[in-house]
Amino acid sequence: MNKNLLNTSSLPYCKGCGHDIIAKQSIKALESLGYLPLDVIFVTDIGCHGIIDKCLNTHTVHGLHGRSPALGAGVSFGIDNPDKKIIVFIGDGGATIGLQHIMEAARLNLNMTVVLHNNYLYGMTGGQTSGLTPKGFATTTSNEGNPFSGYDICQLSHTAGASYTSRVIGIGDITDDFVKAFKIKGFSLIEVVEICPSYGVKLNPKRKLAEIVESSGRKTGVWINKKPAYKLHNNKNTDDLISKLPVINDNFEHSLTKPTSIVLSGSAGEGLQLAATVLAKSGIKSGLDVTQKGSYPVTVGVGFSTAEINLSPKTIYFHGINIPDIVIITSKDGLNHNLKRINKMEKGILFIDSSLDSPTTKAEIIKYDFRSLGAKNAALASVLFFAKKTNIINYKAIFNIIEEEKIDKKVPIDKIKKELHI
Amino acid sequence: MQEKDNNKNVLIDGSRLIIESLARAGADTFIGYPITPANLLYSYGRQRMSTMLSAPDEITTVQWMAGLASTGKIPVTATSFPGFALMIESINMAYMMELPMVIVLVQRLGPATGTATCGAQGDLMLLNGMISGGHPSPVLATSNFKDCWELSEKAVNIAVKYRTPVVLLTSKEEVMTQKSFNLNDLKNIKTVEKEYFDKDCVYKPYSNKTMVPEFLSLNQNKHQIRINASTHDQFGILQHSTEDALNNTIRLENKINNIINEYSFFEYDKQEGANKLIVSYGITSAAAIDAVNKLRKTGSKVNLLIAKTLIPLSAKYKDIIEKYQKVIFVEESINNQLGRLIFGIDRPKNMKFVGGIGKMITPEKIIKEVENE
């Protein structure tokens, strides 16, 4: 097997480009660590650095601009082998658009190394300013020098949680710097600063890399977090979502001859959706076809809570409810949320807590003091009251569900039974 | 009432059926980013998949999925338009790289963030045009719980057998509404068989010998693998516009169009003598079925076509539609996206549309249009 990770010594970079140094010396570092070509997965993206793929004998994954750290992270999650090495190549432009991906990989301390080719501008697209361009550095979009400081990617990587972060100047032999970064278990990032010969050198004549780094307030060096490398925790006890669902036997009778739509509404946090589920399951227990859906404000814990339930002796297809047949209201929030459709009811029944004023409606109004059983019990009490009054569902079916679902431990069943005379 | 021994009735939602079916079909990884109304899928994915990861955004979600897919995993995510919009470039990447994954797209009312808790059917045209170059990318639409179960299995099958991202299109009301359901109605789900290249000769990741190139995981050490989102040749090496590379891109289009031979799903409820046809997909199919049932009870003859494979589009839809004097498309949008997909802007004069946004389309609204002479 060919042990060389590179298949050519002639790389496709401009004369004097630091990318050439990075590619050759990072490869040399990998070879010195004993990696064979197919032990290594290079993940590159769009930018001059990304044209290295064809020169490599390793696995190569070539993705979208700035996304190689996220794509490499995905590979890292899926590679269950500590002997494999994932190297992500990215430029400063890519690091700008994909900053979040670097932060996430560092935060999780994923097993991978990001090699950041920082030549302070977008070389492939015409020398524009990037998020890592230092203050005062001239680019084709900031001829007078960038008025803003660039991101300190090393500080960001280190703060996010990378095991190892380093900044080196891409001149001379930096193989050992790569060796140190590649040996790390967990996330490492090595920022190699360089000057693009096509744009950077021309627009910043006579400036030297060391001076640019220093004047931008940065230092070369190594930053270490002592922490364990990422370990994928597979969910070994995956639950079958179906087979353990409680099966509801239809051993009660109902009195429905046609589909009936019910709206149950009250205040959030008062057990309304649970009561709706109890009613829906009681419907199934009575041999009915059932649908149930809830609606509540995005804040979940405040305001109205409404449930829409369809019960039918035949198969239900369409489950939407416009003007319901029956409305059960346990609080002011519920009344306000459903007032318009209660106003439009031409028939049917409105069960409403006796503390509330009767709204305008042609539905029969039945009042009851549901809240006297406690706000949190009002919804369940209202469902039982509805069953007792209409006999659509036998209230015993509801009690049966309450027992099966073990809700009877949470609500004062005896008190409710006594109050409702059932 | 006697207990029916053959029934296993439960109260269940479509999200649960989708995730369980995807898992049984072979999906093993769920990548989640929260978004209403897809959160139930995230919750079930966490419980059910052997690998579950919480991504920091939807771009990362699909990037992680692509990386995992390249190591042999079958990843799944669920989202709604705002998240899906962020995913599109990365879905293009996975499409070009030919990596399997399933994205459950739960439609909600747009544009933009629109109304998170309101269902809709407004994303079909987006799906039809989301791959640069106009290439088709598979989309299956669920219209009932049976579809949630069976089309999810098919989505995994297509993703793996055709090495492609697949969108399972649904909507808020389908995945969040609970219904009584007999578990005995669920058919057995087969786990998809992953086939890997196992020859000794040089591996071409994008070989043109077959419509779908053989797959190899980055986890193996025998062959070099090149995965590439840029225009590339059979070896996966970036090319500008060589004949080999352009043929590879053309193969991608042909590959997906080929799916229709094996995965053309639709329901056609046909009664002899009917000259009116209702065409629907997704959530509005339930209202359409009710409308058809009610119309037939009154002696009115009307047929129903429920489309399930939406992309690539089956030529059968047009063949069926053209047999009728009046065709009524039903969709929770204001612009008849399925009609546009089938006929473009040159829509036949006998094509009517029952649409709307913000609330579910009722059977009565459909009946009114069917009876409107």
Coordinates of N, CA, C and O in Angstrom, one line a residue, chain B residues 35-186:
Chain B
I35 N -38.5 23.2 16.7 CA -39.3 24.2 15.9 C -40.7 23.7 16.0 O -41.0 22.5 15.8
T36 N -41.7 24.6 16.2 CA -43.1 24.2 16.2 C -43.5 24.2 14.7 O -43.1 25.1 14.0
P37 N -44.2 23.2 14.2 CA -44.9 22.2 15.0 C -44.3 20.8 14.8 O -44.9 19.8 14.7
A38 N -42.9 20.8 14.8 CA -42.2 19.5 14.6 C -41.6 18.9 15.9 O -40.9 18.0 15.9
N39 N -42.0 19.5 17.0 CA -41.3 19.2 18.3 C -41.6 17.8 18.8 O -40.8 17.1 19.4
L40 N -42.8 17.3 18.5 CA -43.2 15.9 18.9 C -42.2 14.9 18.2 O -41.8 13.9 18.8
L41 N -41.9 15.2 17.0 CA -41.0 14.3 16.2 C -39.7 14.3 16.9 O -39.0 13.2 17.0
Y42 N -39.2 15.4 17.3 CA -37.9 15.6 18.0 C -38.0 14.7 19.3 O -37.0 14.0 19.6
S43 N -39.0 14.9 20.0 CA -39.2 14.2 21.3 C -39.2 12.7 21.1 O -38.5 11.9 21.8
Y44 N -39.9 12.2 20.1 CA -40.0 10.8 19.9 C -38.6 10.3 19.3 O -38.2 9.2 19.6
G45 N -38.0 11.1 18.5 CA -36.7 10.8 17.9 C -35.7 10.5 19.0 O -34.9 9.6 19.0
R46 N -35.7 11.4 20.0 CA -34.8 11.2 21.2 C -35.0 9.9 21.9 O -34.1 9.2 22.3
Q47 N -36.3 9.5 22.0 CA -36.6 8.3 22.7 C -36.2 7.0 21.9 O -35.8 6.0 22.4
R48 N -36.4 7.1 20.6 CA -36.4 5.9 19.7 C -35.1 5.6 19.0 O -34.7 4.5 18.8
M49 N -34.3 6.7 18.6 CA -33.1 6.4 17.8 C -31.9 6.1 18.6 O -31.8 6.7 19.7
S50 N -31.1 5.2 18.2 CA -29.9 4.8 19.0 C -28.9 6.0 19.1 O -28.3 6.1 20.1
T51 N -28.9 6.9 18.2 CA -28.1 8.1 18.3 C -29.0 9.3 18.2 O -29.8 9.4 17.2
M52 N -28.9 10.2 19.1 CA -29.7 11.4 19.1 C -28.7 12.6 19.5 O -28.0 12.6 20.5
L53 N -28.7 13.6 18.6 CA -27.9 14.8 18.8 C -28.7 16.0 18.7 O -29.5 16.1 17.8
S54 N -28.4 17.0 19.6 CA -29.1 18.3 19.5 C -28.2 19.3 18.8 O -27.1 19.6 19.3
A55 N -28.6 19.7 17.6 CA -27.8 20.6 16.8 C -28.0 22.1 17.2 O -29.1 22.4 17.7
P56 N -27.1 22.9 17.0 CA -27.2 24.3 17.4 C -28.0 25.2 16.3 O -28.3 26.3 16.6
D57 N -28.3 24.6 15.2 CA -29.1 25.3 14.2 C -29.4 24.3 13.0 O -28.8 23.2 13.0
E58 N -30.2 24.7 12.1 CA -30.6 23.8 11.1 C -29.5 23.6 10.0 O -29.6 22.6 9.3
I59 N -28.6 24.5 9.8 CA -27.5 24.3 8.8 C -26.6 23.2 9.4 O -26.3 22.2 8.7
T60 N -26.3 23.4 10.6 CA -25.5 22.3 11.3 C -26.2 21.0 11.3 O -25.6 19.9 11.1
T61 N -27.5 21.0 11.5 CA -28.3 19.8 11.5 C -28.0 18.9 10.3 O -27.6 17.7 10.4
V62 N -28.1 19.5 9.1 CA -28.0 18.7 7.9 C -26.5 18.4 7.6 O -26.1 17.4 7.1
Q63 N -25.6 19.3 8.0 CA -24.2 19.1 7.9 C -23.8 17.8 8.7 O -23.1 16.9 8.3
W64 N -24.3 17.8 10.0 CA -24.0 16.6 10.8 C -24.6 15.4 10.2 O -24.0 14.3 10.2
M65 N -25.8 15.5 9.7 CA -26.5 14.4 9.1 C -25.6 13.8 7.9 O -25.5 12.6 7.7
A66 N -25.1 14.8 7.1 CA -24.3 14.4 5.9 C -23.0 13.6 6.4 O -22.7 12.6 5.8
G67 N -22.4 14.2 7.4 CA -21.2 13.5 7.9 C -21.5 12.2 8.5 O -20.8 11.2 8.2
L68 N -22.6 12.0 9.2 CA -23.0 10.7 9.8 C -23.3 9.8 8.6 O -23.0 8.6 8.7
A69 N -24.1 10.3 7.6 CA -24.5 9.4 6.5 C -23.2 8.9 5.8 O -23.3 7.7 5.3
S70 N -22.2 9.7 5.7 CA -21.0 9.2 5.0 C -20.3 8.1 5.8 O -19.4 7.5 5.2
T71 N -20.6 7.9 7.1 CA -20.1 6.8 7.8 C -21.0 5.6 7.9 O -20.8 4.7 8.7
G72 N -22.1 5.7 7.1 CA -23.0 4.5 7.1 C -24.3 4.7 7.9 O -25.1 3.8 7.9
K73 N -24.4 5.8 8.6 CA -25.7 6.0 9.4 C -26.8 6.4 8.5 O -26.6 6.9 7.4
I74 N -28.1 6.2 9.0 CA -29.2 6.7 8.2 C -29.9 7.8 9.1 O -30.7 7.5 10.0
P75 N -29.5 9.1 8.9 CA -30.0 10.1 9.8 C -31.4 10.7 9.4 O -31.7 10.7 8.2
V76 N -32.1 11.2 10.4 CA -33.4 11.8 10.3 C -33.4 13.1 11.0 O -32.8 13.2 12.1
T77 N -34.2 14.1 10.5 CA -34.5 15.2 11.3 C -35.9 15.6 10.9 O -36.6 15.1 10.0
A78 N -36.5 16.6 11.7 CA -37.8 17.1 11.5 C -37.8 18.6 11.7 O -37.2 19.1 12.6
T79 N -38.5 19.3 10.8 CA -38.4 20.7 10.9 C -39.7 21.3 10.2 O -40.6 20.6 9.8
S80 N -39.7 22.7 10.2 CA -40.8 23.4 9.5 C -40.1 24.4 8.6 O -38.9 24.6 8.7
F81 N -40.9 25.2 7.8 CA -40.3 26.0 6.8 C -39.1 26.9 7.3 O -38.0 26.8 6.7
P82 N -39.2 27.6 8.4 CA -38.0 28.5 8.8 C -36.8 27.7 8.9 O -35.7 28.1 8.5
G83 N -36.9 26.5 9.5 CA -35.7 25.6 9.6 C -35.3 25.0 8.3 O -34.1 24.9 8.0
F84 N -36.3 24.6 7.5 CA -36.0 24.0 6.3 C -35.3 24.9 5.3 O -34.4 24.5 4.6
A85 N -35.7 26.2 5.4 CA -35.1 27.2 4.5 C -33.6 27.2 4.8 O -32.8 27.3 3.8
L86 N -33.2 27.2 6.0 CA -31.8 27.2 6.4 C -31.1 25.9 5.9 O -29.9 25.9 5.6
M87 N -31.8 24.8 5.8 CA -31.2 23.5 5.4 C -30.9 23.4 3.9 O -30.2 22.5 3.5
I88 N -31.6 24.2 3.1 CA -31.6 23.9 1.7 C -30.2 23.8 1.0 O -30.0 22.9 0.2
E89 N -29.3 24.7 1.3 CA -28.0 24.6 0.7 C -27.3 23.3 1.1 O -26.7 22.6 0.3
S90 N -27.5 22.9 2.4 CA -26.9 21.6 2.8 C -27.6 20.4 2.2 O -27.0 19.4 2.0
I91 N -28.9 20.5 2.0 CA -29.6 19.4 1.3 C -29.1 19.3 -0.1 O -28.9 18.2 -0.6
N92 N -28.8 20.5 -0.8 CA -28.2 20.4 -2.1 C -26.9 19.7 -2.0 O -26.5 18.9 -2.9
M93 N -26.1 19.9 -0.9 CA -24.8 19.3 -0.7 C -25.0 17.8 -0.6 O -24.3 17.0 -1.3
A94 N -25.9 17.4 0.2 CA -26.2 15.9 0.4 C -26.7 15.3 -0.9 O -26.3 14.1 -1.2
Y95 N -27.4 16.0 -1.6 CA -27.9 15.5 -2.9 C -26.8 15.3 -3.9 O -26.7 14.3 -4.6
M96 N -25.9 16.3 -3.9 CA -24.7 16.2 -4.8 C -23.7 15.1 -4.3 O -23.1 14.4 -5.1
M97 N -23.6 15.0 -3.0 CA -22.7 14.0 -2.4 C -23.3 12.6 -2.5 O -22.6 11.6 -2.3
E98 N -24.6 12.5 -2.7 CA -25.4 11.3 -2.8 C -25.4 10.5 -1.4 O -25.0 9.4 -1.3
L99 N -25.9 11.3 -0.4 CA -25.9 10.7 0.9 C -27.4 10.5 1.4 O -28.2 11.4 1.2
P100 N -27.7 9.4 2.0 CA -29.1 9.1 2.4 C -29.4 9.9 3.7 O -28.6 9.9 4.6
M101 N -30.6 10.4 3.7 CA -31.2 11.0 4.9 C -32.7 11.3 4.7 O -33.1 11.4 3.5
V102 N -33.4 11.4 5.8 CA -34.8 11.7 5.7 C -35.1 13.0 6.5 O -34.7 13.1 7.6
I103 N -35.8 13.9 5.8 CA -36.2 15.2 6.5 C -37.7 15.2 6.5 O -38.3 15.3 5.5
V104 N -38.2 15.2 7.7 CA -39.7 15.4 7.9 C -40.0 16.8 7.9 O -39.6 17.6 8.8
L105 N -40.7 17.3 6.9 CA -41.1 18.7 6.8 C -42.5 18.9 7.2 O -43.5 18.5 6.5
V106 N -42.7 19.5 8.4 CA -44.1 19.7 8.9 C -44.5 21.2 8.5 O -43.9 22.1 9.0
Q107 N -45.5 21.2 7.6 CA -45.8 22.5 7.1 C -46.6 23.4 8.1 O -47.5 22.8 8.8
R108 N -46.3 24.7 8.1 CA -47.1 25.6 8.9 C -47.3 26.9 8.1 O -46.7 27.0 7.0
L109 N -48.1 27.8 8.6 CA -48.4 28.9 7.8 C -47.3 29.9 7.7 O -46.8 30.4 8.7
G110 N -46.9 30.2 6.4 CA -45.9 31.2 6.2 C -46.5 32.5 5.6 O -47.7 32.6 5.8
P111 N -45.8 33.4 4.9 CA -44.4 33.3 4.7 C -43.6 33.6 6.0 O -44.1 33.9 7.0
A112 N -42.3 33.4 5.8 CA -41.3 33.6 6.9 C -41.8 32.8 8.2 O -42.2 31.7 8.0
T113 N -41.8 33.4 9.3 CA -42.2 32.7 10.5 C -43.7 32.5 10.6 O -44.2 31.7 11.3
G114 N -44.4 33.3 9.8 CA -45.8 33.1 9.7 C -46.5 32.9 11.0 O -46.3 33.6 12.0
T115 N -47.3 31.8 11.1 CA -48.0 31.4 12.3 C -47.5 30.0 12.7 O -47.9 29.0 12.0
A116 N -46.7 29.9 13.7 CA -46.1 28.6 14.1 C -47.1 27.5 14.4 O -46.9 26.3 14.1
T117 N -48.2 27.8 14.9 CA -49.2 26.8 15.4 C -50.4 26.7 14.4 O -51.4 26.1 14.8
C118 N -50.2 27.1 13.2 CA -51.3 27.0 12.2 C -50.8 26.2 11.0 O -49.7 26.4 10.4
G119 N -51.5 25.1 10.7 CA -51.1 24.2 9.6 C -51.2 24.9 8.3 O -51.8 26.0 8.1
A120 N -50.6 24.3 7.2 CA -50.7 24.9 5.9 C -50.2 23.9 4.9 O -49.6 22.8 5.3
Q121 N -50.4 24.2 3.6 CA -49.7 23.4 2.5 C -49.1 24.4 1.6 O -49.6 24.5 0.5
G122 N -48.1 25.0 2.0 CA -47.5 26.1 1.2 C -46.1 25.8 0.7 O -45.4 26.7 0.2
D123 N -45.6 24.6 0.9 CA -44.1 24.4 0.7 C -43.8 23.6 -0.6 O -42.6 23.3 -0.8
L124 N -44.8 23.2 -1.3 CA -44.6 22.3 -2.4 C -43.8 22.9 -3.5 O -42.8 22.3 -4.1
M125 N -44.1 24.2 -3.9 CA -43.3 24.8 -5.0 C -41.9 25.0 -4.5 O -40.9 25.0 -5.4
L126 N -41.6 25.3 -3.3 CA -40.3 25.4 -2.7 C -39.5 24.1 -2.9 O -38.4 24.1 -3.4
L127 N -40.2 23.0 -2.6 CA -39.5 21.7 -2.7 C -39.2 21.4 -4.1 O -38.2 20.8 -4.5
N128 N -40.1 21.8 -5.0 CA -40.0 21.5 -6.4 C -38.8 22.3 -7.0 O -38.2 21.8 -8.0
G129 N -38.4 23.4 -6.4 CA -37.3 24.2 -7.0 C -36.1 24.3 -6.1 O -35.2 25.1 -6.3
M130 N -36.0 23.5 -5.1 CA -35.0 23.7 -4.1 C -33.6 23.2 -4.5 O -32.6 23.7 -4.0
I131 N -33.5 22.3 -5.5 CA -32.2 21.9 -6.0 C -31.7 22.7 -7.1 O -32.4 22.8 -8.2
S132 N -30.6 23.4 -7.0 CA -30.1 24.2 -8.1 C -29.9 23.4 -9.3 O -29.4 22.3 -9.3
G133 N -30.3 23.9 -10.5 CA -30.3 23.1 -11.7 C -31.7 22.6 -12.0 O -32.0 22.0 -13.1
G134 N -32.6 22.8 -11.0 CA -34.0 22.3 -11.2 C -34.2 20.9 -11.1 O -35.2 20.3 -11.5
H135 N -33.1 20.2 -10.5 CA -33.2 18.7 -10.4 C -34.3 18.4 -9.4 O -34.5 19.0 -8.4
P136 N -35.0 17.2 -9.6 CA -36.0 16.8 -8.7 C -35.3 16.1 -7.4 O -34.2 15.5 -7.6
S137 N -35.9 16.3 -6.3 CA -35.4 15.6 -5.1 C -36.7 15.0 -4.4 O -37.7 15.7 -4.3
P138 N -36.6 13.7 -4.1 CA -37.9 13.0 -3.7 C -38.7 13.6 -2.6 O -38.1 14.0 -1.6
V139 N -40.0 13.7 -2.8 CA -40.9 14.2 -1.8 C -42.1 13.2 -1.7 O -42.8 13.0 -2.7
L140 N -42.4 12.7 -0.5 CA -43.6 11.9 -0.3 C -44.4 12.6 0.7 O -43.9 13.2 1.7
A141 N -45.8 12.6 0.4 CA -46.7 13.4 1.3 C -47.6 12.4 2.0 O -48.3 11.6 1.3
T142 N -47.7 12.6 3.3 CA -48.6 11.7 4.1 C -50.0 12.3 4.1 O -50.2 13.6 4.1
S143 N -51.1 11.5 4.0 CA -52.4 12.0 4.0 C -53.3 11.4 5.1 O -54.4 11.7 5.3
N144 N -52.7 10.4 5.8 CA -53.4 9.8 7.0 C -52.4 9.0 7.8 O -51.2 9.0 7.5
F145 N -52.9 8.4 8.9 CA -51.9 7.6 9.8 C -51.3 6.4 9.0 O -50.1 6.1 9.3
K146 N -52.0 5.8 8.1 CA -51.4 4.7 7.4 C -50.2 5.2 6.6 O -49.2 4.5 6.5
D147 N -50.4 6.3 6.0 CA -49.2 6.9 5.3 C -48.1 7.2 6.2 O -46.9 7.0 5.8
C148 N -48.4 7.8 7.4 CA -47.3 8.1 8.3 C -46.5 6.9 8.6 O -45.2 6.9 8.7
W149 N -47.1 5.7 8.6 CA -46.4 4.5 8.9 C -45.7 4.0 7.6 O -44.5 3.7 7.6
E150 N -46.5 3.9 6.5 CA -46.0 3.2 5.3 C -45.1 4.0 4.5 O -44.1 3.6 3.9
L151 N -45.4 5.3 4.4 CA -44.5 6.2 3.5 C -43.2 6.5 4.3 O -42.2 6.8 3.6
S152 N -43.2 6.5 5.6 CA -41.9 6.7 6.3 C -41.0 5.5 6.0 O -39.8 5.8 5.8
E153 N -41.5 4.3 5.9 CA -40.7 3.2 5.5 C -40.1 3.4 4.1 O -38.9 3.2 3.8
K154 N -41.0 3.9 3.2 CA -40.6 4.1 1.8 C -39.5 5.2 1.7 O -38.6 5.1 0.9
A155 N -39.7 6.2 2.6 CA -38.7 7.3 2.6 C -37.3 6.8 2.9 O -36.3 7.2 2.2
V156 N -37.2 5.9 3.9 CA -35.9 5.3 4.2 C -35.4 4.5 3.1 O -34.2 4.5 2.7
N157 N -36.3 3.7 2.5 CA -35.9 2.9 1.4 C -35.4 3.7 0.2 O -34.3 3.3 -0.3
I158 N -36.1 4.7 -0.1 CA -35.6 5.6 -1.3 C -34.2 6.2 -0.9 O -33.3 6.2 -1.7
A159 N -34.2 6.7 0.3 CA -32.9 7.4 0.7 C -31.7 6.5 0.6 O -30.7 6.9 0.1
V160 N -31.9 5.2 1.0 CA -30.7 4.3 1.0 C -30.5 3.7 -0.4 O -29.4 3.7 -0.9
K161 N -31.6 3.3 -1.0 CA -31.4 2.6 -2.3 C -31.0 3.6 -3.4 O -30.3 3.2 -4.3
Y162 N -31.4 4.8 -3.3 CA -31.1 5.8 -4.3 C -30.0 6.8 -3.8 O -29.7 7.8 -4.5
R163 N -29.5 6.6 -2.6 CA -28.5 7.5 -2.1 C -28.9 9.0 -2.2 O -28.2 9.8 -2.9
T164 N -29.9 9.4 -1.5 CA -30.4 10.7 -1.7 C -31.2 11.2 -0.5 O -31.7 10.4 0.3
P165 N -31.2 12.5 -0.2 CA -32.1 13.1 0.8 C -33.5 12.9 0.3 O -33.8 13.0 -0.9
V166 N -34.4 12.5 1.2 CA -35.8 12.4 0.9 C -36.6 13.3 1.9 O -36.3 13.3 3.1
V167 N -37.6 14.0 1.4 CA -38.4 14.8 2.2 C -39.8 14.1 2.4 O -40.4 13.7 1.5
L168 N -40.1 13.9 3.7 CA -41.5 13.4 4.0 C -42.3 14.6 4.4 O -42.1 15.2 5.4
L169 N -43.3 14.9 3.5 CA -44.0 16.2 3.7 C -45.3 15.9 4.5 O -46.1 15.0 4.1
T170 N -45.5 16.7 5.5 CA -46.7 16.6 6.3 C -47.1 18.0 6.8 O -46.6 19.0 6.2
S171 N -48.0 18.0 7.7 CA -48.4 19.4 8.2 C -48.8 19.3 9.7 O -49.0 18.2 10.2
K172 N -48.9 20.4 10.3 CA -49.2 20.5 11.7 C -50.3 19.6 12.2 O -50.2 18.9 13.2
E173 N -51.4 19.7 11.5 CA -52.6 19.0 11.9 C -52.4 17.4 11.8 O -53.1 16.7 12.5
E174 N -51.5 17.0 10.9 CA -51.3 15.6 10.8 C -50.4 15.0 11.9 O -50.6 13.8 12.2
V175 N -49.5 15.8 12.3 CA -48.5 15.2 13.3 C -48.8 15.6 14.8 O -48.2 15.0 15.7
M176 N -49.7 16.5 15.0 CA -50.0 16.9 16.4 C -51.4 16.5 16.9 O -51.7 16.6 18.1
T177 N -52.3 16.1 16.0 CA -53.6 15.6 16.4 C -53.6 14.2 16.8 O -53.0 13.4 16.1
Q178 N -54.2 13.9 17.9 CA -54.3 12.5 18.4 C -55.6 11.9 17.8 O -56.6 12.6 17.8
K179 N -55.5 10.6 17.5 CA -56.7 10.0 17.0 C -56.8 8.5 17.5 O -55.7 8.0 17.8
S180 N -58.0 8.0 17.6 CA -58.1 6.6 17.9 C -57.6 5.8 16.7 O -57.8 6.2 15.5
F181 N -56.9 4.7 17.0 CA -56.3 4.0 15.9 C -56.1 2.6 16.3 O -55.7 2.3 17.5
N182 N -56.3 1.7 15.4 CA -56.1 0.2 15.7 C -54.7 -0.2 15.3 O -54.4 -0.2 14.1
L183 N -53.9 -0.5 16.2 CA -52.5 -0.9 15.9 C -52.4 -2.1 15.0 O -51.4 -2.3 14.4
N184 N -53.5 -2.9 15.0 CA -53.4 -4.1 14.2 C -53.5 -3.7 12.7 O -53.3 -4.6 11.8
D185 N -53.8 -2.5 12.4 CA -53.9 -2.1 11.0 C -52.5 -1.7 10.5 O -52.3 -1.5 9.3
L186 N -51.5 -1.8 11.3 CA -50.1 -1.4 10.9 C -49.5 -2.7 10.3 O -49.4 -3.7 10.9

